[in-house]
PDB file of C-alpha atoms and ligand atoms in Angstrom:
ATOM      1  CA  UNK V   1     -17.051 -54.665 -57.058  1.00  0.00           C
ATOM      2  CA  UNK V   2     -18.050 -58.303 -58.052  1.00  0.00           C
ATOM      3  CA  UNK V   3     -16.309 -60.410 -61.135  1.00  0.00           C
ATOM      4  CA  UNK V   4     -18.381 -61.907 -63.646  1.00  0.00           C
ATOM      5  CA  UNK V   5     -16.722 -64.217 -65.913  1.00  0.00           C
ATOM      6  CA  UNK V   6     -13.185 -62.264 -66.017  1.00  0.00           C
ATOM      7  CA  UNK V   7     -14.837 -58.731 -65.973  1.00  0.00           C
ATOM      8  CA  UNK V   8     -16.067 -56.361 -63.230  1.00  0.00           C
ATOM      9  CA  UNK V   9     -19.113 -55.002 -62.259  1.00  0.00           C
ATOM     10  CA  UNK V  10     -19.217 -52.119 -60.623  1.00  0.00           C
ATOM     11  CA  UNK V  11     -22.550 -51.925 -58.747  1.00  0.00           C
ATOM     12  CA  UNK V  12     -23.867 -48.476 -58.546  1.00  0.00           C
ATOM     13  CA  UNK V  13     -23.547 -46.763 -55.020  1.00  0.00           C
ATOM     14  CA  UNK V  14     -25.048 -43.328 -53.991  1.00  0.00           C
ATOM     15  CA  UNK V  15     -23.588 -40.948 -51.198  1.00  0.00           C
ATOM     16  CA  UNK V  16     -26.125 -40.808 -48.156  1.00  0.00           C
ATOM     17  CA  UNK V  17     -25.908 -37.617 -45.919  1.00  0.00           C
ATOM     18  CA  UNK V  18     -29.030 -38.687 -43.780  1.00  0.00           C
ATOM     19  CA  UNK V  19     -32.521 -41.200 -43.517  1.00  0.00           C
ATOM     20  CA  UNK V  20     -35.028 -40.416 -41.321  1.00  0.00           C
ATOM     21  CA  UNK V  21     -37.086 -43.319 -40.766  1.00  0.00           C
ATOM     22  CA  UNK V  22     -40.261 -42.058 -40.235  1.00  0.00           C
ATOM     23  CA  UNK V  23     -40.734 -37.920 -41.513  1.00  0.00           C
ATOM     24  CA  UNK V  24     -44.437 -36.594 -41.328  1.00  0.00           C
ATOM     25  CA  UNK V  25     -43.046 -33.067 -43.611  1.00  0.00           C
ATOM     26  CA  UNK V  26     -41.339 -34.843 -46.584  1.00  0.00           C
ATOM     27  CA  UNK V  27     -44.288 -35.926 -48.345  1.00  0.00           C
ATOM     28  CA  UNK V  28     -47.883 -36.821 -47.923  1.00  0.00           C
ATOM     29  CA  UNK V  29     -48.352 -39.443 -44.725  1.00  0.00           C
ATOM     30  CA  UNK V  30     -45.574 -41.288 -43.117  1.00  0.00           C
ATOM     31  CA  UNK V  31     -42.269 -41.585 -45.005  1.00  0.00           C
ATOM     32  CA  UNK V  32     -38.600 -42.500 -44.861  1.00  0.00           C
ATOM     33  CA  UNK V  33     -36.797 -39.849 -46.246  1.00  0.00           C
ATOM     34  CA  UNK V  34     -33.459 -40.415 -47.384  1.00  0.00           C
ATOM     35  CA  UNK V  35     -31.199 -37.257 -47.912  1.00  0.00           C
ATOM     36  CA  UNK V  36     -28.228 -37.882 -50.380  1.00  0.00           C
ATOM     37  CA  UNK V  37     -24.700 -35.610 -50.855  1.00  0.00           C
ATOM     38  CA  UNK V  38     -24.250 -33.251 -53.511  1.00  0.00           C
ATOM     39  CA  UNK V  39     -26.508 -30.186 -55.381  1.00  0.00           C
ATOM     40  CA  UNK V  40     -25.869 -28.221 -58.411  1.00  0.00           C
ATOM     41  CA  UNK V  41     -27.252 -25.666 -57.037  1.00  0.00           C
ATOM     42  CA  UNK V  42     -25.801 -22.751 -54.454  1.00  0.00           C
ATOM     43  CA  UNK V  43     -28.765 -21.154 -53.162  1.00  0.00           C
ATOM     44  CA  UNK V  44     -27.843 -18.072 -50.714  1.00  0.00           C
ATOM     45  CA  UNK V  45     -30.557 -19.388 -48.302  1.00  0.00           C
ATOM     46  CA  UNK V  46     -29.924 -22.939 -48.003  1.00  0.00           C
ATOM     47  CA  UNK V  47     -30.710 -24.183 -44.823  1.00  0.00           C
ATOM     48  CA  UNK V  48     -28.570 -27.714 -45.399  1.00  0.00           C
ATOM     49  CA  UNK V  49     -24.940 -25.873 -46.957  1.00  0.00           C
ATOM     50  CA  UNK V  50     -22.965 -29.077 -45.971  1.00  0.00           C
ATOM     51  CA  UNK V  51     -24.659 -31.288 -48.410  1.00  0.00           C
ATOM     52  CA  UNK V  52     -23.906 -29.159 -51.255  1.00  0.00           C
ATOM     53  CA  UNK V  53     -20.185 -30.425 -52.331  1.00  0.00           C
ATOM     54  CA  UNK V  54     -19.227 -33.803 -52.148  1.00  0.00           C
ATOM     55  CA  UNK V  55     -15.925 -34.065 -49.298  1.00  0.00           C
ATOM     56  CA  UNK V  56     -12.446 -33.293 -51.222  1.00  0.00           C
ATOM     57  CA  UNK V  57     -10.707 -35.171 -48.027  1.00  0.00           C
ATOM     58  CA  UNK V  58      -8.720 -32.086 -47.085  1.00  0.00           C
ATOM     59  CA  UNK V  59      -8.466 -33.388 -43.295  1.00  0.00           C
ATOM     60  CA  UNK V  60      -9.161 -30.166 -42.071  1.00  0.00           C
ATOM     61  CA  UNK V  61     -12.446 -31.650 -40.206  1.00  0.00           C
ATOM     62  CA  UNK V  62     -10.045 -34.480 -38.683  1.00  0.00           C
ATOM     63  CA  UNK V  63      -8.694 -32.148 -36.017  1.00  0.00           C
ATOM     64  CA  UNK V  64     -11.572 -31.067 -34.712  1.00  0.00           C
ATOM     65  CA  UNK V  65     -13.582 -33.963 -34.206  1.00  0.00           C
ATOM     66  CA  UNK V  66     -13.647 -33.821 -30.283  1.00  0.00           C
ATOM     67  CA  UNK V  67     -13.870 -38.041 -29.977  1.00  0.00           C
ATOM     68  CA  UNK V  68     -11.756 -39.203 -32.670  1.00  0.00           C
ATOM     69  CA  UNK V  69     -14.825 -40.167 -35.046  1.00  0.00           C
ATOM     70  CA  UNK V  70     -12.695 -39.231 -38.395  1.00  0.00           C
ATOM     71  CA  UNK V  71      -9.880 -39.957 -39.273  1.00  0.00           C
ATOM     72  CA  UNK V  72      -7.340 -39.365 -42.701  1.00  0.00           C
ATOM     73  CA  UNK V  73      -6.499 -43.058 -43.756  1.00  0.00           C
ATOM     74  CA  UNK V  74      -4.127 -42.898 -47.422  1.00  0.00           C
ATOM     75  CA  UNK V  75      -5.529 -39.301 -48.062  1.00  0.00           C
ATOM     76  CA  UNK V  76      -9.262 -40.324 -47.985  1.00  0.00           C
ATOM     77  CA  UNK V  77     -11.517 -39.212 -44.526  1.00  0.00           C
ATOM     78  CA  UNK V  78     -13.009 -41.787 -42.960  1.00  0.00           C
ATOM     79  CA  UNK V  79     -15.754 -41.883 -40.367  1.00  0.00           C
ATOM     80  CA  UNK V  80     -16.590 -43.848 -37.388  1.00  0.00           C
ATOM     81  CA  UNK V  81     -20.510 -43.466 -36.777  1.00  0.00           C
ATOM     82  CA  UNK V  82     -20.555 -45.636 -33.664  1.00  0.00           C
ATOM     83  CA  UNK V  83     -17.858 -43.211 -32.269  1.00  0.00           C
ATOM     84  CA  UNK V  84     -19.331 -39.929 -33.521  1.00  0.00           C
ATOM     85  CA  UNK V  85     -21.938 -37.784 -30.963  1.00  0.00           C
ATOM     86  CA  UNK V  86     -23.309 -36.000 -33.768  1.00  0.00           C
ATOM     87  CA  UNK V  87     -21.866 -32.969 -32.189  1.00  0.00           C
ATOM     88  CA  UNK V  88     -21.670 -31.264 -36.167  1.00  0.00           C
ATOM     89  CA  UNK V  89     -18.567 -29.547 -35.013  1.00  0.00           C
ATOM     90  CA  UNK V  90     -16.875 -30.987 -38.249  1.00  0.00           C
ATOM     91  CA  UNK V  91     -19.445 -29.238 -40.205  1.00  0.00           C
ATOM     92  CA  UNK V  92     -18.870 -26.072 -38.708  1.00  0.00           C
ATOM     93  CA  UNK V  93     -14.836 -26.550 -39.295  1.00  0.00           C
ATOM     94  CA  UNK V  94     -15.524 -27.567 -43.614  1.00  0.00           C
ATOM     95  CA  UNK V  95     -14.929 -24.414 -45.614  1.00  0.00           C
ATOM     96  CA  UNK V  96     -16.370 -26.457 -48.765  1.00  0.00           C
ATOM     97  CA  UNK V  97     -19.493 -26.618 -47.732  1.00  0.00           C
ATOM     98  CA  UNK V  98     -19.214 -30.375 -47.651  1.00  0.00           C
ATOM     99  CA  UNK V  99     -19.475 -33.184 -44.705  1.00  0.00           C
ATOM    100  CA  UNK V 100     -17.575 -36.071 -43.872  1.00  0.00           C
ATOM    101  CA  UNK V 101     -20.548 -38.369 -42.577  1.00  0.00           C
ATOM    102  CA  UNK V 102     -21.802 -39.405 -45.858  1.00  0.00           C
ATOM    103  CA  UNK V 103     -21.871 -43.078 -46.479  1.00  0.00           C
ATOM    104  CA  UNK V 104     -22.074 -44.842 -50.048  1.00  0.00           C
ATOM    105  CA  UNK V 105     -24.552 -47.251 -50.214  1.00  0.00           C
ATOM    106  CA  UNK V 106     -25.419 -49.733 -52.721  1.00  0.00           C
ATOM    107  CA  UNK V 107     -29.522 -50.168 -53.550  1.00  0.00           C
ATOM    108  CA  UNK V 108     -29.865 -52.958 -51.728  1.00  0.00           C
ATOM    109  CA  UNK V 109     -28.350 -51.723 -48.553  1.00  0.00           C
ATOM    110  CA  UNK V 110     -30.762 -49.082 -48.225  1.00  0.00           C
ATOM    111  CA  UNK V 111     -33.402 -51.483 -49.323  1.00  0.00           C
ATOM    112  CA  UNK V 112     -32.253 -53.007 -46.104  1.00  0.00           C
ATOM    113  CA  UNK V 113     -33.042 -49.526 -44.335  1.00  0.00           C
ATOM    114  CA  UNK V 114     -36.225 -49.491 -45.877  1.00  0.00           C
ATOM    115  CA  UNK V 115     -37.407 -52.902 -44.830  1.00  0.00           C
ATOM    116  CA  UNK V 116     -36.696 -52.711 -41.362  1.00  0.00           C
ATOM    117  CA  UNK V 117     -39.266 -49.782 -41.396  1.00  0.00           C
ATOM    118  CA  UNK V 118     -42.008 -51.001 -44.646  1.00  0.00           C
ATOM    119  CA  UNK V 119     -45.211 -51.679 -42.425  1.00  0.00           C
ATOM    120  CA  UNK V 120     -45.138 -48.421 -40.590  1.00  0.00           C
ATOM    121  CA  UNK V 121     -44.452 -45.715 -43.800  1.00  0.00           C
ATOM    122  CA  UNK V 122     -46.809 -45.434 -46.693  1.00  0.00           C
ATOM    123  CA  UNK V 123     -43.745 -44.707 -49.137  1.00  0.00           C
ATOM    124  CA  UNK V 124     -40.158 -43.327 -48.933  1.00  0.00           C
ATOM    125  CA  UNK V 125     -39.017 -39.861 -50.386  1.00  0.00           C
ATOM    126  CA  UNK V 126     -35.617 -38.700 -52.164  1.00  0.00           C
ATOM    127  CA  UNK V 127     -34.030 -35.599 -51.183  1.00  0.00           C
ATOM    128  CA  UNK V 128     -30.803 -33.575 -51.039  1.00  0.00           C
ATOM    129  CA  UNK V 129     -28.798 -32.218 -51.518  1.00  0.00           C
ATOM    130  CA  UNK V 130     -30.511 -33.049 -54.950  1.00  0.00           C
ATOM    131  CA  UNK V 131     -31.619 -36.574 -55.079  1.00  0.00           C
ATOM    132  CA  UNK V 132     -31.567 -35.721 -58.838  1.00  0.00           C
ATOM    133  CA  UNK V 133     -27.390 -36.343 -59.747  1.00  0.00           C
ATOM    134  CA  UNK V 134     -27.884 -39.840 -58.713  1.00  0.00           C
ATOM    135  CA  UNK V 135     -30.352 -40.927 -61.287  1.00  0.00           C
ATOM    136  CA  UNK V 136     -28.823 -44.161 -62.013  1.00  0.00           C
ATOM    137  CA  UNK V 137     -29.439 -45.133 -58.343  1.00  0.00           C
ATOM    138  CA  UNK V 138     -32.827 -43.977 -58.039  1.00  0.00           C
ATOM    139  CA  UNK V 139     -33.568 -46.086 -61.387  1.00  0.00           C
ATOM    140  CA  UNK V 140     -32.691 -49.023 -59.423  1.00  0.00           C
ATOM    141  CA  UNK V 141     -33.744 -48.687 -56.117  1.00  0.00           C
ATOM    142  CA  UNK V 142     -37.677 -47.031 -57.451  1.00  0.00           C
ATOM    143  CA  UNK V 143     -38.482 -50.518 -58.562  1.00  0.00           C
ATOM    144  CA  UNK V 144     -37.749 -52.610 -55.584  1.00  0.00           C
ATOM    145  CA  UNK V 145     -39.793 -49.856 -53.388  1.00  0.00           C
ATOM    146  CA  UNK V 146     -42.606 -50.131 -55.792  1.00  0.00           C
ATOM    147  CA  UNK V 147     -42.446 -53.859 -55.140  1.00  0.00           C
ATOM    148  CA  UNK V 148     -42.879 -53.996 -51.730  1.00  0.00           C
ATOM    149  CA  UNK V 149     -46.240 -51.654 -52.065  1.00  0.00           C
ATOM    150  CA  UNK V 150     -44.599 -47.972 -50.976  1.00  0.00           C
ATOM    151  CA  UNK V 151     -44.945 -45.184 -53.013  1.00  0.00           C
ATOM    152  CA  UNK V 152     -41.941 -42.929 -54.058  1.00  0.00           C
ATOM    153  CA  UNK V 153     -41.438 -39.532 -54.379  1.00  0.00           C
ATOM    154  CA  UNK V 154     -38.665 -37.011 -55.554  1.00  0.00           C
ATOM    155  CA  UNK V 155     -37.871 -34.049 -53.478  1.00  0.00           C
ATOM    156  CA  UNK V 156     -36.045 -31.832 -56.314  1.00  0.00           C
ATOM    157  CA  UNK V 157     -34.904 -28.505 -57.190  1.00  0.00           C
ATOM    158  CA  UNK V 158     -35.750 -29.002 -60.805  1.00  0.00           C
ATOM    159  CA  UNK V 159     -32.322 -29.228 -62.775  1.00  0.00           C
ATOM    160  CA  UNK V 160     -32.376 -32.338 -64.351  1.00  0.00           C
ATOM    161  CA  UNK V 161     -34.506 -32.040 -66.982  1.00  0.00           C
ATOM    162  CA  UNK V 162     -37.128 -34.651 -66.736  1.00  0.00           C
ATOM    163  CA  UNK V 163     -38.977 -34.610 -70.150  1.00  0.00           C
ATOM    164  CA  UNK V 164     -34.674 -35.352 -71.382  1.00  0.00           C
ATOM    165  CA  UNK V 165     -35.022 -38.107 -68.423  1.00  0.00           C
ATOM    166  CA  UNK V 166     -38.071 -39.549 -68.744  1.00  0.00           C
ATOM    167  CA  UNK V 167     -36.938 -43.595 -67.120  1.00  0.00           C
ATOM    168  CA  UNK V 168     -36.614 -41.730 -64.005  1.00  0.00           C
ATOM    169  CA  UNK V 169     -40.343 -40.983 -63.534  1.00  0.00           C
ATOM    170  CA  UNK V 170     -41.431 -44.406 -64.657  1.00  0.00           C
ATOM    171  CA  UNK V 171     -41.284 -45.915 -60.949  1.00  0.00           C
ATOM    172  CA  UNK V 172     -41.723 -42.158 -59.454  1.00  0.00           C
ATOM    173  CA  UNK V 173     -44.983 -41.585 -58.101  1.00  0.00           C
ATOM    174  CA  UNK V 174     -44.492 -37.833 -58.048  1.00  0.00           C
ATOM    175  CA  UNK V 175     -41.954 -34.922 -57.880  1.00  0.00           C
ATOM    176  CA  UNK V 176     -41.870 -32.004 -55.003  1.00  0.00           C
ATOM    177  CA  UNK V 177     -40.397 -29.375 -57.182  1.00  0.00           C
ATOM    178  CA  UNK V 178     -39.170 -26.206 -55.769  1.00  0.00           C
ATOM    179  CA  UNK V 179     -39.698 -23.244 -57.940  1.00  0.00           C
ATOM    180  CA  UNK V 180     -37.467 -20.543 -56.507  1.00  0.00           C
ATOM    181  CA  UNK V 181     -37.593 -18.010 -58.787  1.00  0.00           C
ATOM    182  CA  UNK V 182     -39.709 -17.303 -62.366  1.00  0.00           C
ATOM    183  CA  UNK V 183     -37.632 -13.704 -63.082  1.00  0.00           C
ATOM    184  CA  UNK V 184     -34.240 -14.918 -64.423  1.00  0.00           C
ATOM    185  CA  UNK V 185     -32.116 -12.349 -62.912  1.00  0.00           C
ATOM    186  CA  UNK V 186     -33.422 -12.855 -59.277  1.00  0.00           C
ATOM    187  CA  UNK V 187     -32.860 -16.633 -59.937  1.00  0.00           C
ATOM    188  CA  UNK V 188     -29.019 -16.021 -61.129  1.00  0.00           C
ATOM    189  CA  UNK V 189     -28.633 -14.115 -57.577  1.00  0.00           C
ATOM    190  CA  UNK V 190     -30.785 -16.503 -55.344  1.00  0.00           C
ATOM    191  CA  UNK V 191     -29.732 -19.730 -56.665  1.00  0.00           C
ATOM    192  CA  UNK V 192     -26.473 -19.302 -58.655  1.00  0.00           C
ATOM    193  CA  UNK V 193     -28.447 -21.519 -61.866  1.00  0.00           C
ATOM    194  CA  UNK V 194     -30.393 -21.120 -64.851  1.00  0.00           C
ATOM    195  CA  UNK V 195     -33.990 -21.182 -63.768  1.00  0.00           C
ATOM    196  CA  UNK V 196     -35.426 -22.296 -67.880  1.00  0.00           C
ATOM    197  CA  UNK V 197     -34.917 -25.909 -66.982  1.00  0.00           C
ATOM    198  CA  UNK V 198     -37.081 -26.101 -63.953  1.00  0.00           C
ATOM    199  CA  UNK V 199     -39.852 -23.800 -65.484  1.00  0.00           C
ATOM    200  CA  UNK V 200     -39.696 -26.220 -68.519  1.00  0.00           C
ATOM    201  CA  UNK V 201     -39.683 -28.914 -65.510  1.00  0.00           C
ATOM    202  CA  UNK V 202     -43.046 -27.757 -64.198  1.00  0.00           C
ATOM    203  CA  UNK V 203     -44.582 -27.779 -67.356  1.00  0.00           C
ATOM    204  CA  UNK V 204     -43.677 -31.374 -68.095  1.00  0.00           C
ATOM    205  CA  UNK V 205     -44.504 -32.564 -64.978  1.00  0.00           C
ATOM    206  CA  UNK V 206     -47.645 -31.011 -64.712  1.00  0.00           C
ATOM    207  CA  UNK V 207     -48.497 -32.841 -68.424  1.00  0.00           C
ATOM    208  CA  UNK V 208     -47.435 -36.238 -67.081  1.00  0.00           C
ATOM    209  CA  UNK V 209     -49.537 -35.835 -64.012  1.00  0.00           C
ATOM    210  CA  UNK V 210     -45.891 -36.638 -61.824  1.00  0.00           C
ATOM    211  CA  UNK V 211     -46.137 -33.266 -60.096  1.00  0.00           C
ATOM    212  CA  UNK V 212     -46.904 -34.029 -56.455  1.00  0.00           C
ATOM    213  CA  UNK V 213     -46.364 -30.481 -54.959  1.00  0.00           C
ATOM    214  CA  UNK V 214     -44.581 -27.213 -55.755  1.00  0.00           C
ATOM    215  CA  UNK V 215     -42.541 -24.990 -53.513  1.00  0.00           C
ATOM    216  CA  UNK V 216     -41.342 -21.334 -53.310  1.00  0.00           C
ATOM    217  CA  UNK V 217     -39.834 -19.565 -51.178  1.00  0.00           C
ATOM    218  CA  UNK V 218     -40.813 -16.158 -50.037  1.00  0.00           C
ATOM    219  CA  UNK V 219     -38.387 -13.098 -48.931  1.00  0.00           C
ATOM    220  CA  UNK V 220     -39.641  -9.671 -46.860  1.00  0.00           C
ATOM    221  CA  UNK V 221     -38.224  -6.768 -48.817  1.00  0.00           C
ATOM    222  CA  UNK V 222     -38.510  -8.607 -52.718  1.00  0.00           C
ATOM    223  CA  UNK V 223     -42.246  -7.931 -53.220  1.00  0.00           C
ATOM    224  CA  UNK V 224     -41.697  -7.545 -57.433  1.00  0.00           C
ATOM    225  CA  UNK V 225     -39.924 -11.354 -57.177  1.00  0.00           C
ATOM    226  CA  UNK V 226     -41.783 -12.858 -54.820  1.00  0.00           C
ATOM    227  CA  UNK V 227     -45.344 -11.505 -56.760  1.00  0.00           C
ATOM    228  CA  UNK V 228     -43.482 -12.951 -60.292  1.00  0.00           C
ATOM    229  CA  UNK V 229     -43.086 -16.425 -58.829  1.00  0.00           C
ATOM    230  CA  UNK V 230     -45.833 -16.996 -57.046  1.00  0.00           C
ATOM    231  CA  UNK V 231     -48.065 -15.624 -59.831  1.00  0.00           C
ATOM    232  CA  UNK V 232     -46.090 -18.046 -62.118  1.00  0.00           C
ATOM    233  CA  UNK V 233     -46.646 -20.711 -60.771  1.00  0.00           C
ATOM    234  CA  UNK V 234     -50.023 -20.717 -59.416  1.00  0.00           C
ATOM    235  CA  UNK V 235     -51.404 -19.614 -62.553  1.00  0.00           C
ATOM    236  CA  UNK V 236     -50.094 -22.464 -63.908  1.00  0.00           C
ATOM    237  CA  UNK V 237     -51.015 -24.885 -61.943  1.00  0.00           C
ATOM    238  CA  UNK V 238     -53.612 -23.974 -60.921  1.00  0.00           C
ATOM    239  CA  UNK V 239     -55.892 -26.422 -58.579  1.00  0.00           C
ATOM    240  CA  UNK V 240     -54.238 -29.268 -59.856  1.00  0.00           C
ATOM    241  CA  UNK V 241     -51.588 -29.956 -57.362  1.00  0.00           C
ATOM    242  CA  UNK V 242     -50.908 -28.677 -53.536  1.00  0.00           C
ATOM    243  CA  UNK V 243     -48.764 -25.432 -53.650  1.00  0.00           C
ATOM    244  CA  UNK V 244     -46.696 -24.523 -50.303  1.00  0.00           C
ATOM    245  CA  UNK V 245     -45.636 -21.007 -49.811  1.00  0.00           C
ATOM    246  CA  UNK V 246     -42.562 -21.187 -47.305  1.00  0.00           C
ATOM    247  CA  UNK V 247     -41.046 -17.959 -45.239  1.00  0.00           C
ATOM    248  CA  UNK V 248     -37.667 -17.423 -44.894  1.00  0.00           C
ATOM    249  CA  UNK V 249     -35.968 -18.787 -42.213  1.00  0.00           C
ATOM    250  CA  UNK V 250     -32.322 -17.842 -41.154  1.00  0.00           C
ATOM    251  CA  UNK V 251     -31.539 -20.865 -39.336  1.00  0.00           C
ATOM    252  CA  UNK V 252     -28.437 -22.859 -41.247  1.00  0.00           C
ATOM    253  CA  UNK V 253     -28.068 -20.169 -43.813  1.00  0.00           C
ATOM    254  CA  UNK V 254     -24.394 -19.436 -43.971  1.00  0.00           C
ATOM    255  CA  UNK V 255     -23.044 -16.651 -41.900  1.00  0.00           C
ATOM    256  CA  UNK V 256     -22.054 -14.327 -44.985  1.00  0.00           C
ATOM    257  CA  UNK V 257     -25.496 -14.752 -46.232  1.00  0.00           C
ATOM    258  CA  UNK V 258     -27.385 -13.918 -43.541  1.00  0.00           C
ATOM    259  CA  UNK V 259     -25.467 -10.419 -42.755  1.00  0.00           C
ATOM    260  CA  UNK V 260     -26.161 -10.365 -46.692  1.00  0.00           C
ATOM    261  CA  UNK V 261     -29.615 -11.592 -46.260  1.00  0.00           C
ATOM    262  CA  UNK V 262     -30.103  -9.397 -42.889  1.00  0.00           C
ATOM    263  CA  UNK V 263     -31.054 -11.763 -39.952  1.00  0.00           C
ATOM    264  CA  UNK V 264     -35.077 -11.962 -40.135  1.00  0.00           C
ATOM    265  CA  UNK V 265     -37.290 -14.473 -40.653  1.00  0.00           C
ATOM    266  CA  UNK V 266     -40.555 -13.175 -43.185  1.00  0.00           C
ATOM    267  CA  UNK V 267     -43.587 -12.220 -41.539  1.00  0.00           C
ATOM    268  CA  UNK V 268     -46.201 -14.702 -41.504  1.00  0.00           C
ATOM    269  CA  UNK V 269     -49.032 -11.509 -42.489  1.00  0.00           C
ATOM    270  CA  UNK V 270     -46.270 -11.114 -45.242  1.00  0.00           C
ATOM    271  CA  UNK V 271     -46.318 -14.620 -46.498  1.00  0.00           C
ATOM    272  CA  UNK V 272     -49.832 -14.681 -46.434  1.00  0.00           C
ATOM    273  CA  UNK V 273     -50.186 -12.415 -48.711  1.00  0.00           C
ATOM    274  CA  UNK V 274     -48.893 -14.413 -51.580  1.00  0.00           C
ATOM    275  CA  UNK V 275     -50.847 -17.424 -50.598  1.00  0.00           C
ATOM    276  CA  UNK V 276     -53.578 -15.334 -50.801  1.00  0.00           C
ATOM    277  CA  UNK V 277     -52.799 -14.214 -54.019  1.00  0.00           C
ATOM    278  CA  UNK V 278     -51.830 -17.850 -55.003  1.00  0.00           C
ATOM    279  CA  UNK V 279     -55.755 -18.547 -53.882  1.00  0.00           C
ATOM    280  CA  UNK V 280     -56.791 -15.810 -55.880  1.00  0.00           C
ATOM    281  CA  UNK V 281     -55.198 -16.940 -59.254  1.00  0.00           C
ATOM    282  CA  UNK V 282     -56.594 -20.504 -59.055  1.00  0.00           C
ATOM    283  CA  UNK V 283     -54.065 -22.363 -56.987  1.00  0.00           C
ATOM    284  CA  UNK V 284     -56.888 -22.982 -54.547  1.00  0.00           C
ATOM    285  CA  UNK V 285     -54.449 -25.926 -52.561  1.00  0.00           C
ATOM    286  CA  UNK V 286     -51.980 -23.085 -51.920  1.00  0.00           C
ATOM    287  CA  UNK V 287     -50.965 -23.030 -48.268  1.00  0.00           C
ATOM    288  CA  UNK V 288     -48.492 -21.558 -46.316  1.00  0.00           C
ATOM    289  CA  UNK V 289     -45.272 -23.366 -44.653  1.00  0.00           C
TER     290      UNK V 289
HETATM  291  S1  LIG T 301     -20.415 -34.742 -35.666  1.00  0.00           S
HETATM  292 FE1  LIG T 301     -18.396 -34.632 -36.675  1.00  0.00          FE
HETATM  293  S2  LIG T 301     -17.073 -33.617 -35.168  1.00  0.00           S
HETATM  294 FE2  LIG T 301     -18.899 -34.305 -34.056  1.00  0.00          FE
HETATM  295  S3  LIG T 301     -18.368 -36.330 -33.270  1.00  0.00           S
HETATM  296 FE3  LIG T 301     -19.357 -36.676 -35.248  1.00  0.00          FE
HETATM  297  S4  LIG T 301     -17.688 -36.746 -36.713  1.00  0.00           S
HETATM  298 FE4  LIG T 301     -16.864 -35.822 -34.854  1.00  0.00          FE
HETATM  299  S1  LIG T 302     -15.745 -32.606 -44.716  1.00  0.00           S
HETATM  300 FE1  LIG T 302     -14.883 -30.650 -45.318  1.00  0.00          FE
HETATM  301  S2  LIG T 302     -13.260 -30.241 -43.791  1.00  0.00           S
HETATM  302 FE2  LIG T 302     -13.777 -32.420 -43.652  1.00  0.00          FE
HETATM  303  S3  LIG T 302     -12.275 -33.402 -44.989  1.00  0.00           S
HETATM  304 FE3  LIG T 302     -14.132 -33.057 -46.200  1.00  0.00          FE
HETATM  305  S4  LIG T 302     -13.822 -31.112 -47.243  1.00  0.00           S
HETATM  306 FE4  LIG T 302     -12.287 -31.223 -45.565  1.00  0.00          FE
END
């Protein structure tokens, strides 16, 4: 916090999980991807669980850590990243689904990040978590990326509602937007969220030419859901953006969803199915993941 004339001003921070400097999968070309805290979504097959609930401090994680890397200091957990061996035991001991290596940065510190790395990456890309819930930050960080020649992109699951939103996009290059489910009740059991605002999210984006790519995931015994989605989408978008049908993986899906879930990963004939039909609808960039 710096004063300003006898008042505060609180400059606006966002909760970092994870960068990766340079990612070849989060985006077209060579990117920094920057993965923040927090999603209001709780799909049954997420592969990233810890980034889902911001840390409640409950210690519990403390007592694990096998080198001392957290600690509890006046109720709040506090980690020591030079100390820590990134053994993710402390993410196995969190029942909240949470993490405690999440650092708050300010837009300029990652701008820091970013600079070290500029002439190597054509652009950076926001993810999650949902990169979404820290609009604010992304208003003022988009600009200063743009400035230095990068492009940016949004990695999102859809629930903010962009066309309600629309400053965000100004500096945004384009939005990755998964589209989980079209059929309303499949989407209340996959994702635990009303589906209307990222349908209405696909539209808009689509109409504002901001829609970079679209994702959906496919499972091996929901043939009527799968077939709803990916005929959804593709005859909506048709050629005009890429379109990446993804199998189902169970690696990091919770433990009580994958006995739910059934431990399989879908079959790549499967898969290809719906890419095919994805091809067959008009979505000729359709591909499979
Ligand atoms: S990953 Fe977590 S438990 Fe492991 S050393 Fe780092 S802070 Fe400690
Ligand atoms: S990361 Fe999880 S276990 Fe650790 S203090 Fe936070 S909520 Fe508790």
């Amino acid at each position: 916090m710096r004063s300003t004339a006898g008042y505060s001003v609180m400059k606006i921070t966002a909760p970092v999980n994870k960068i990766i400097p340079f990612s070849n999968v989060d985006g077209p070309s060579n990117r920094m991807a920057i993965f923040f805290q927090g999603c209001p979504f709780n799909c049954r097959f997420c592969h990233n669980p810890e980034t889902i609930h911001m840390c409640n401090d409950c210690g519990d994680c403390v007592k694990t850590c096998p080198v001392g890397a957290l600690s509890l200091k006046e109720g709040k957990v506090t980690w020591n990243k030079d100390l820590c061996v990134n053994c993710d035991t402390c993410i196995k001991t969190c029942r909240h689904d949470a993490s405690p290596k999440v650092t708050r940065m300010t837009t300029d510190e990652l701008m820091e990040k970013i600079l070290e790395v500029s002439p190597y990456i054509q652009g950076i890309t926001l993810s999650g978590g949902e990169c979404t819930l820290q609009k604010e930050f992304i208003k003022e960080l988009f600009p200063k990326v743009k400035a230095l020649g990068l492009t940016t992109l949004l990695d999102s699951n859809g629930s903010l509602d962009f066309e309600s939103n629309e400053d965000i996009l100004e500096y945004c290059d384009g939005v990755m937007l998964d589209v989980k489910a079209y059929n309303k009740e499949f989407s209340d059991w996959l994702i635990r969220y009303p589906n209307d605002v990222v349908l209405k999210n696909l539209d808009h984006l689509l109409a504002t030419g901001k829609l970079e790519e679209v994702r959906t995931l496919i499972f091996p015994d929901r043939d009527k859901e799968n077939e709803a989605t990916v005929r959804y989408v593709a005859e909506t978008i048709k050629d005009r953006c890429r379109y990446k049908i993804i199998r189902y993986r169970q690696f990091g899906v919770r433990e009580e969803y994958r006995k739910e879930l059934g431990d399989f990963t879908t079959g790549e004939d499967y898969a290809m199915r719906y890419v095919e039909l994805a091809r067959s609808l008009g979505a000729s960039k359709a591909i499979l993941v």
